[in-house]
Coordinates of C-alpha atoms and ligand atoms in Angstrom, one line a residue:
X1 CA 124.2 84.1 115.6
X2 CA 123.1 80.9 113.4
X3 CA 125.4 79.2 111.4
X4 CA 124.9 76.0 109.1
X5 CA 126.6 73.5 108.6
X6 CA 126.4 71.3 105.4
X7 CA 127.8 67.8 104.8
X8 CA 127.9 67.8 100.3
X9 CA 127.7 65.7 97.5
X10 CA 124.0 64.4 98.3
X11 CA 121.8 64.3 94.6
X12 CA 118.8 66.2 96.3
X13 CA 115.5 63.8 95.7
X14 CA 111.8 64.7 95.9
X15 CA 109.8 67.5 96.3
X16 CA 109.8 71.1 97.4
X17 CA 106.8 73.7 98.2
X18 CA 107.7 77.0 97.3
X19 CA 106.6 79.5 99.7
X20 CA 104.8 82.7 99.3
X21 CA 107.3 85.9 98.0
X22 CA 108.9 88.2 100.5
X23 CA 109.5 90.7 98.0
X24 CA 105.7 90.9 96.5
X25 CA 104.8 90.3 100.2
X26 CA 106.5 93.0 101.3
X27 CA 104.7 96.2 99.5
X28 CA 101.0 94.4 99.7
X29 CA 102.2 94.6 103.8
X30 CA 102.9 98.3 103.2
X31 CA 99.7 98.8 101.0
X32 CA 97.5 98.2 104.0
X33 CA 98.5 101.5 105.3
X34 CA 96.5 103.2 102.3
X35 CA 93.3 101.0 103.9
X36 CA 91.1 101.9 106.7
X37 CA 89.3 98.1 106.7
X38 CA 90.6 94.9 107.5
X39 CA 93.0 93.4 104.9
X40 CA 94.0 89.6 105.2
X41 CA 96.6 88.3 103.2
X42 CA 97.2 84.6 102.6
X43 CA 101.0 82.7 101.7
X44 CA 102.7 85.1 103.5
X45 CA 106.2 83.4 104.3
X46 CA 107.5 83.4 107.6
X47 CA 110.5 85.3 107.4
X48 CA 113.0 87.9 109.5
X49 CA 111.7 91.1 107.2
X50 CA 108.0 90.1 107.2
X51 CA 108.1 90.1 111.0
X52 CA 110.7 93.3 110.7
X53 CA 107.9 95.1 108.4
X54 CA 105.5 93.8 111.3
X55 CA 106.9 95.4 113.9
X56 CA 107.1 98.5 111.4
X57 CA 103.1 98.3 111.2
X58 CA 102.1 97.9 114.2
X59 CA 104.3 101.3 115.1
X60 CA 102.7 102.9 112.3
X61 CA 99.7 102.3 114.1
X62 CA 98.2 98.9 111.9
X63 CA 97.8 96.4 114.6
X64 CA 99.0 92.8 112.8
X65 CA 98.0 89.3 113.5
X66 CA 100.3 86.4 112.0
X67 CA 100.1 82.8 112.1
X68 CA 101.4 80.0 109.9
X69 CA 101.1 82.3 106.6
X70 CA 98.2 83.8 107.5
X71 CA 98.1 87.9 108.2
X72 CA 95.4 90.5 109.3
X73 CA 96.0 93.6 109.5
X74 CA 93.7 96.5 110.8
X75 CA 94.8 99.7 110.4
X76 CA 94.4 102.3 113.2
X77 CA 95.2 105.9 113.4
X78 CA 97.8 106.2 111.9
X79 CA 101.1 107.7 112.8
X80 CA 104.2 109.0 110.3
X81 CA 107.7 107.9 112.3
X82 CA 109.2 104.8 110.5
X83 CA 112.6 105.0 112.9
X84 CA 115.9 104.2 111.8
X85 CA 116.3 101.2 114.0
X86 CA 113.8 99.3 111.9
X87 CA 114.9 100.7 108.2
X88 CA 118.5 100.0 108.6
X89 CA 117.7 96.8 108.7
X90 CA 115.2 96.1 105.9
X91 CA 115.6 98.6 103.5
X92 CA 111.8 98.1 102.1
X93 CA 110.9 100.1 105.2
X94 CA 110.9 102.9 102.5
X95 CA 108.0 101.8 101.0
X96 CA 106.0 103.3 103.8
X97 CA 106.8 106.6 102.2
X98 CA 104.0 106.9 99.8
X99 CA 101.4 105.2 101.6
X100 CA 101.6 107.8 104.9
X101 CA 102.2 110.7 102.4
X102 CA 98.7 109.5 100.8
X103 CA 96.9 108.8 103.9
X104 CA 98.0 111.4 106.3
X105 CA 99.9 113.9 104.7
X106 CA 103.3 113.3 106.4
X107 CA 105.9 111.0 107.2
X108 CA 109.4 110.8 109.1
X109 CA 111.1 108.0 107.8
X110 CA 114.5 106.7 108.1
X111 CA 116.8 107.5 105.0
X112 CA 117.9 103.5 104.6
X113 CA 121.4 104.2 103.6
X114 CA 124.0 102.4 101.9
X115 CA 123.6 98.5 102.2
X116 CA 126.4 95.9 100.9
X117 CA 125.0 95.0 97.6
X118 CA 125.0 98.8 97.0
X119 CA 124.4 102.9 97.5
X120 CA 121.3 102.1 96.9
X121 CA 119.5 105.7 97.1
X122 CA 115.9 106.5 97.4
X123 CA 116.2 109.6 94.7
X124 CA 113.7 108.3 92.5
X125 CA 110.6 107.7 95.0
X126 CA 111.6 111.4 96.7
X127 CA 111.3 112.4 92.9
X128 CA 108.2 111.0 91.9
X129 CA 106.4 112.0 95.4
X130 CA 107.7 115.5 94.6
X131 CA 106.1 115.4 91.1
X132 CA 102.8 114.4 92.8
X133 CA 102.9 117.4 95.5
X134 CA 105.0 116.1 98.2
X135 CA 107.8 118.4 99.8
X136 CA 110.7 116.8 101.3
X137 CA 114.1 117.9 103.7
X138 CA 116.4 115.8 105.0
X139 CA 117.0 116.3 108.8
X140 CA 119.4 114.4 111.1
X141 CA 119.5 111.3 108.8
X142 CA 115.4 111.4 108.6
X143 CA 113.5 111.9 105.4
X144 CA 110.5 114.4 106.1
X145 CA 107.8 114.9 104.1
X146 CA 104.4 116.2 103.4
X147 CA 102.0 117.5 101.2
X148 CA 98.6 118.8 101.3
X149 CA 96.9 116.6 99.4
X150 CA 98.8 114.0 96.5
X151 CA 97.7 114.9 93.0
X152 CA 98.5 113.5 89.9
X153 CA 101.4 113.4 87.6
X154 CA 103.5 112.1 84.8
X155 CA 106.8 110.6 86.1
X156 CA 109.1 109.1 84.1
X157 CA 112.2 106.9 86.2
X158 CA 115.7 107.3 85.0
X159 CA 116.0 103.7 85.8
X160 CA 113.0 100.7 86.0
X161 CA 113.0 100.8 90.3
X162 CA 110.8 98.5 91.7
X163 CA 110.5 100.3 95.1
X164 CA 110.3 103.5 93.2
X165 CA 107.3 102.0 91.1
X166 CA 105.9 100.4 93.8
X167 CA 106.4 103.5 96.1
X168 CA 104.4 105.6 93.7
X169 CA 101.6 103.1 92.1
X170 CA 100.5 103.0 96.2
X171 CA 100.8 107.0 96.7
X172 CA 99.0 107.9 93.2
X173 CA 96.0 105.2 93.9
X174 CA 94.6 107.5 96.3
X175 CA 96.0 110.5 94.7
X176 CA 93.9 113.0 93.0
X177 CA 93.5 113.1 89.2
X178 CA 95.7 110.8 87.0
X179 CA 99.0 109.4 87.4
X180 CA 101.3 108.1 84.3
X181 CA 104.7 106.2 85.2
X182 CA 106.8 105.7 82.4
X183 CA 110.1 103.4 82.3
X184 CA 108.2 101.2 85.4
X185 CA 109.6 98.4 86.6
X186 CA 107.8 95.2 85.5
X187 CA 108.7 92.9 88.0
X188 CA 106.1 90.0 88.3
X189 CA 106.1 91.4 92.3
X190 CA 105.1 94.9 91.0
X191 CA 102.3 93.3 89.0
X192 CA 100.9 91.3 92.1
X193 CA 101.2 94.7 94.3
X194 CA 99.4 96.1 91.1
X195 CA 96.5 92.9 91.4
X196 CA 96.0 93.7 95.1
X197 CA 95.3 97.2 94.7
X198 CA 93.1 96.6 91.9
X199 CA 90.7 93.7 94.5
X200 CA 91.2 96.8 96.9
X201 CA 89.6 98.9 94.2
X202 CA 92.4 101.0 92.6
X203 CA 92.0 101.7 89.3
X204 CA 95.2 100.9 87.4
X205 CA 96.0 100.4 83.6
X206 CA 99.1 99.0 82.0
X207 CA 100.2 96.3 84.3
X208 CA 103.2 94.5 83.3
X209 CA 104.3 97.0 80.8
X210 CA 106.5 99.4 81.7
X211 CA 103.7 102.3 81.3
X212 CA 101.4 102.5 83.9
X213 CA 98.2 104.7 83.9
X214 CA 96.8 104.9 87.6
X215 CA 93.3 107.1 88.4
X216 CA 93.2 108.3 91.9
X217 CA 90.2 106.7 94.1
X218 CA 88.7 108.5 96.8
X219 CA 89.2 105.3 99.6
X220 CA 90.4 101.2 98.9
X221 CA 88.3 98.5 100.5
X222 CA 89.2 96.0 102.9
X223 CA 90.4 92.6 100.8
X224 CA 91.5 88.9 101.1
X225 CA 94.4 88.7 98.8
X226 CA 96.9 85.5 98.3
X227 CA 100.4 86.6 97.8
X228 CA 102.2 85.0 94.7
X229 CA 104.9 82.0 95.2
X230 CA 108.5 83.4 95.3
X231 CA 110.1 83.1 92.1
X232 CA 113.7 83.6 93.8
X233 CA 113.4 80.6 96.2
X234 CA 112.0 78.2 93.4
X235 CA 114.9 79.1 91.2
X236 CA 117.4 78.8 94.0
X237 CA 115.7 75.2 94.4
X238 CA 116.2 74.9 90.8
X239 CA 119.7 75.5 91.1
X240 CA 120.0 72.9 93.7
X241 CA 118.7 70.4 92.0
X242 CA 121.7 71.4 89.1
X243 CA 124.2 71.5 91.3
X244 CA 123.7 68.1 93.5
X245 CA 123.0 66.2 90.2
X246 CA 119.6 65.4 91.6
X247 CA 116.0 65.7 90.7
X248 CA 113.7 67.8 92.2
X249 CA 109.8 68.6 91.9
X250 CA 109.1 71.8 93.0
X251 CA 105.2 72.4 93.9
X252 CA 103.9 76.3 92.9
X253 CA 107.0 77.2 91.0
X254 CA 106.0 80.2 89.1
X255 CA 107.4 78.5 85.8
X256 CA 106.2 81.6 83.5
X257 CA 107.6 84.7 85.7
X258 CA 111.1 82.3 86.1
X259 CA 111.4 82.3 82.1
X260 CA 114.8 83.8 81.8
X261 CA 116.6 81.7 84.5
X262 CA 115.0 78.3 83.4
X263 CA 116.3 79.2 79.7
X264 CA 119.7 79.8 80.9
X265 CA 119.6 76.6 82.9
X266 CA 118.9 74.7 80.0
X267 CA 121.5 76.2 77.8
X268 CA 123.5 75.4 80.8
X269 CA 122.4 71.9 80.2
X270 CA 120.0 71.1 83.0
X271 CA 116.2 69.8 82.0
X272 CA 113.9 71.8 83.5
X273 CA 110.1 70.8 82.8
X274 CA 106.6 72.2 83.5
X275 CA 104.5 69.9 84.9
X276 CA 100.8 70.2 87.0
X277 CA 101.4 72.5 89.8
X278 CA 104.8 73.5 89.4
X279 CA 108.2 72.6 87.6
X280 CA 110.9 69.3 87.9
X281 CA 114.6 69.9 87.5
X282 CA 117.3 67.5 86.6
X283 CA 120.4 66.9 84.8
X284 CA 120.9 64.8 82.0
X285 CA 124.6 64.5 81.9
X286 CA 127.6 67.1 82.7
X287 CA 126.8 70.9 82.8
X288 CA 128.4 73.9 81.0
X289 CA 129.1 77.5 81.6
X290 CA 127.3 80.2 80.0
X291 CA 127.5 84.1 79.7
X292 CA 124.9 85.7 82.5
X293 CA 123.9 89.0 82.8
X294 CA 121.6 90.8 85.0
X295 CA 118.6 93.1 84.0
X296 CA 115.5 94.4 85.1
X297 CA 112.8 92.1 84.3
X298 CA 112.3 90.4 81.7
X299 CA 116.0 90.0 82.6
X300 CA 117.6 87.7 84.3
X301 CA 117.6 88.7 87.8
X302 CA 120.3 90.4 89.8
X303 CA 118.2 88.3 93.1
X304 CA 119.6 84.6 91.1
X305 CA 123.3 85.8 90.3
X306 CA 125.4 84.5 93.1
X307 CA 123.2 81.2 92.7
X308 CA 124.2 80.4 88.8
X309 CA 127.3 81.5 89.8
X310 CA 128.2 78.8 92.3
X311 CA 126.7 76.4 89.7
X312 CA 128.5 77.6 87.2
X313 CA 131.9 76.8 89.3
X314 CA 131.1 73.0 88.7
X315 CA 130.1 73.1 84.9
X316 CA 132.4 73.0 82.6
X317 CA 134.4 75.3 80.7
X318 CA 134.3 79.2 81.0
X319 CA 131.3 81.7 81.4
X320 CA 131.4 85.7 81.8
X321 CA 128.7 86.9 85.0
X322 CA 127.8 90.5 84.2
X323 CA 125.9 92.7 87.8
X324 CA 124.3 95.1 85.4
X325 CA 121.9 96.0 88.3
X326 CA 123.4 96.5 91.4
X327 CA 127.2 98.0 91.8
X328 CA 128.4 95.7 94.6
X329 CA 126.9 92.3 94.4
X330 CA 130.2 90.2 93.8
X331 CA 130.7 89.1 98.0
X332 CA 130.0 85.4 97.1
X333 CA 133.1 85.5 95.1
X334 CA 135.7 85.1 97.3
X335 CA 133.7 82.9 99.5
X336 CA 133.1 80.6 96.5
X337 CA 137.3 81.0 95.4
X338 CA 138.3 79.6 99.3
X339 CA 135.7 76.5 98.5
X340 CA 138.1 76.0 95.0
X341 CA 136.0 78.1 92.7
X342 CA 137.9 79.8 89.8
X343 CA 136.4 83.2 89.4
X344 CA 138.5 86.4 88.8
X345 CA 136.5 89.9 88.9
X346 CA 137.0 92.7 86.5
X347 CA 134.7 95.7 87.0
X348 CA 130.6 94.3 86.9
X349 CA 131.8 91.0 85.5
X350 CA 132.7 87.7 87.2
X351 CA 134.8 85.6 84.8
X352 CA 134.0 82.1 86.0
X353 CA 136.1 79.0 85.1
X354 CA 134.8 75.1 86.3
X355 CA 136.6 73.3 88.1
X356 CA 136.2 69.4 89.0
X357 CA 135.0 69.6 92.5
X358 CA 134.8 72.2 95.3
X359 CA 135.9 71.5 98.7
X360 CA 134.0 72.5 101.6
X361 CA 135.3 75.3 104.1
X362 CA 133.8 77.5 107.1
X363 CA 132.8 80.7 104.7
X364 CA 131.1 84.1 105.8
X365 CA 127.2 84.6 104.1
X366 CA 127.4 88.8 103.3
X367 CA 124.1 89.5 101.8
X368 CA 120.7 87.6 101.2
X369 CA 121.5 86.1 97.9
X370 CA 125.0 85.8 98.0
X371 CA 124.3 83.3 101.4
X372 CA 122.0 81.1 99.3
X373 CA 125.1 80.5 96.7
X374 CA 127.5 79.7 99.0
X375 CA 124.6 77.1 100.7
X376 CA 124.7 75.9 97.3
X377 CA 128.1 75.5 96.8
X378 CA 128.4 73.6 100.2
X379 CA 125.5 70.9 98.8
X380 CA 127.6 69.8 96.4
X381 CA 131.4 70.5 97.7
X382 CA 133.2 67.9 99.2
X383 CA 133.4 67.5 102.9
X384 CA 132.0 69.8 105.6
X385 CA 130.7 73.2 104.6
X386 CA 129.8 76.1 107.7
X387 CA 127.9 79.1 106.6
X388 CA 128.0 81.7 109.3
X389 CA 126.2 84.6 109.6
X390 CA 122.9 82.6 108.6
X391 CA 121.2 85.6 109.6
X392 CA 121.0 86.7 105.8
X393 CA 119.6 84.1 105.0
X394 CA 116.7 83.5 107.4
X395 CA 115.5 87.1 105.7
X396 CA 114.4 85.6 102.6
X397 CA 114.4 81.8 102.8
X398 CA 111.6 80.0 104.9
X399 CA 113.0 77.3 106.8
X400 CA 115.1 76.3 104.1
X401 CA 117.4 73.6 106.2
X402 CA 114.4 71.7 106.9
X403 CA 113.2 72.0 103.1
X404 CA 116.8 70.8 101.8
X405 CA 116.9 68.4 104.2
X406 CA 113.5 66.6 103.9
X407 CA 114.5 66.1 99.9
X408 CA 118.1 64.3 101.5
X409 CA 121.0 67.4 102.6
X410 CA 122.6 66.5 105.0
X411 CA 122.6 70.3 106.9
X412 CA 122.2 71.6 110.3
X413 CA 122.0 74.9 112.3
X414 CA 124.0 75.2 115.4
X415 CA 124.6 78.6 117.4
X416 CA 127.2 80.2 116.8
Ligands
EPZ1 C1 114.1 95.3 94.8 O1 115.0 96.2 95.5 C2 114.2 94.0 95.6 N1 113.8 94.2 97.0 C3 115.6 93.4 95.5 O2 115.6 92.2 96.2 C4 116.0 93.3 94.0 O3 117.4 92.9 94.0 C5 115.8 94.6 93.3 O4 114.4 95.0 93.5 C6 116.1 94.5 91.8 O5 115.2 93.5 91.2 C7 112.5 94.2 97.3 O6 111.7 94.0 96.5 C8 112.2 94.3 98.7 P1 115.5 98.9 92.6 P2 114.9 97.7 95.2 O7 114.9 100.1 93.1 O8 113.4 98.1 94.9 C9 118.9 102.1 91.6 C10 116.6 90.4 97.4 O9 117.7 89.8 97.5 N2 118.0 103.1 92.2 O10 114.8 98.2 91.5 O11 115.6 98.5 96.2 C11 119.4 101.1 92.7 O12 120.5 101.6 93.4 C12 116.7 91.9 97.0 O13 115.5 90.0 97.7 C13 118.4 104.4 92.2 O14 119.5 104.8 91.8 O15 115.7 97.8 93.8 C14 119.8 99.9 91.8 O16 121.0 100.0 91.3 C15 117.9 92.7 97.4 N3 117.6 105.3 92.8 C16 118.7 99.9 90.7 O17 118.2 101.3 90.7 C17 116.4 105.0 93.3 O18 115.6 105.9 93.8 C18 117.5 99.0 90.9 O19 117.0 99.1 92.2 C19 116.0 103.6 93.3 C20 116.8 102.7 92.7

């Protein structure tokens, strides 16, 4: 196992490319299962769950070729087992689910399970698959379904999912008749699965509201798609520029679909400015907490919490954090309190207090997001910072040591 190890208090200078999005990456991947011609797919970042979704693929009988952000993928004949070796580790896995169910008429895939941000349960996908003709029982930890043939339906989500949308927008575009989804997620990664399937030749109405109208097709064409920039990493590098006091030009920052964290950065006094190509972030003087909370999009996202959070810790004054999404996603907290943070938990909200200075400390990374803060936290704490378990990390940040330290962190990565 990785770990990092982070000398802080560096104002981070210059500028950052943002990659290509895991999680828009991710369903396009799975997408290519509802394809019998070659797909290529351009900006794909090189990450631990591309490679894990890879594997998945290739299993699933889509043979996949990958280099420096380029993928094909050619799928095969197609088999149904996604095993539980692969999900449990990338819970996305699900999203194979629809696809086979629209292709092939069965699956067997790995229920995902509990994971540490949250129960996380797969109830609305099963749901909407059901509504659309798919029959499902659960055997020795396995979800099995099939159908006959997908039709159409009118689902409605008791919550905006974006796996569930995702999930179903892929299963009704080769479904028969029409499919409505009301209460869809709206996620700007929704909309660019949405954009592939349409160059694939799905026909799909209502994209980035939260009704979508989809008309079965018969078969989707072979396409060459480029995935959107990740609006997660850009607004972690945001954050870092915040939190070092530096400034920071970040190249295909996706300024519009980062609305709601770039106004809460500027009420939290940073200056965050579009410019050709992307975004620049500084600070113009001392920061200040806010009041945060997290909801589907156009929210502020439950994927940039644990990062305002640990720049929060330096700004002054006192701010409330509310997880409005997931149940579980405080683990950064008590990582951030043994680096000096003030932060107390009650129920789904953090109450956050500056203080002057953190100090660095060896500290454990517990989820994907929650690692990024505590990377944060170590830029700009005092003295040596080690984030173990970088493992996390590498699943949705592409070579992020090498990208903070070409704009001036000092940060390594030594074996654990
Ligand atoms: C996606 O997860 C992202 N993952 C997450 O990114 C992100 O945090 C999340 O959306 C919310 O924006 C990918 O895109 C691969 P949901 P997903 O279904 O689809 C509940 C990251 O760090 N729910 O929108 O799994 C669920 O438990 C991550 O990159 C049900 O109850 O999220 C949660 O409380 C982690 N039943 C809420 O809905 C269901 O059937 C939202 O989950 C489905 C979801």
């Amino acid at each position: 196992m990785d770990k990092l190890i982070i000398e802080g208090g560096v104002p981070l200078t210059g500028s950052i490319e943002i990659s290509g999005s895991k999680n828009a990456a991710l369903p396009v991947l799975f997408a290519s299962i509802l394809l019998s011609e070659p797909v290529r797919l351009r900006n794909v970042p090189n990450l631990r769950d591309i490679h894990t979704t890879l594997k998945l693929l290739n299993m699933l009988g889509c043979a996949c070729e990958y280099q420096k952000g380029q993928l094909t993928i050619r799928p095969g004949c197609l088999l149904p087992e996604a095993p539980y070796d692969l999900v449990r580790t990338m819970r996305a896995s699900v999203l194979c689910l629809g696809p086979l169910l629209a292709r092939i008429g069965h699956a067997r895939v790995a229920l995902p399970g509990g994971c540490a941000i949250g129960a996380r349960p797969v109830d609305q996908h099963l749901k909407g698959l059901e509504l659309m003709g798919a029959r499902f029982k659960l055997e020795k930890g396995y979800i099995l379904g099939h159908c006959r043939k997908l039709h159409g339906a009118r689902v409605t989500f008791d919550m905006p999912t974006v796996g569930g949308t995702e999930n179903l927008l892929m299963a009704a575009a080769l479904a028969e008749g029409e499919t409505f989804l009301e209460n869809a997620a709206r996620e700007p990664e929704v909309m660019d699965l949405v954009n592939f399937l349409i160059a694939c030749g799905a026909r799909i109405e209502g994209q980035g509201t939260s009704r979508i109208h989809i008309t079965g097709v018969k078969a989707l064409r072979g396409v060459e798609y480029t995935v959107m920039p990740d609006r997660i990493e850009a607004g972690t590098f945001l954050v870092a520029a915040g939190i070092t006091g530096g400034e920071l030009l970040l190249r295909q920052c996706p300024v519009n679909e980062l609305e709601s964290v770039i106004l809460k950065l500027r009420d939290m006094g940073m200056i965050v400015s579009e410019v050709p190509g992307g975004a620049l972030a500084k600070c113009a003087g001392p920061l200040r907490c806010v009041d945060v909370t997290t909801n589907p999009y156009p929210g502020f996202p439950t994927d940039m919490q644990a990062q305002v959070m640990a720049l929060m810790c330096l700004a002054a004054g006192a701010g409330a954090v509310e997880e409005s999404v997931f149940e579980n996603r405080f683990m950064h907290v008590p990582e951030l309190v043994r680096m000096g943070g003030s932060i107390r938990i009650s129920g789904h909200t953090a109450m956050v207090r500056g203080v002057r200075r953190l100090t660095g400390a060896p500290v454990m990374a517990s989820d994907l997001r929650g690692a990024a803060a505590l990377v944060l936290a170590g830029l700009a704490a005092g003295g040596i910072t080690e984030v173990s378990r970088v493992y996390h990390l590498d699943r949705g940040y592409e070579s992020i040591e090498d990208k903070l330290a070409a704009v001036g962190a000092r940060i390594r990565r030594e074996k654990e």
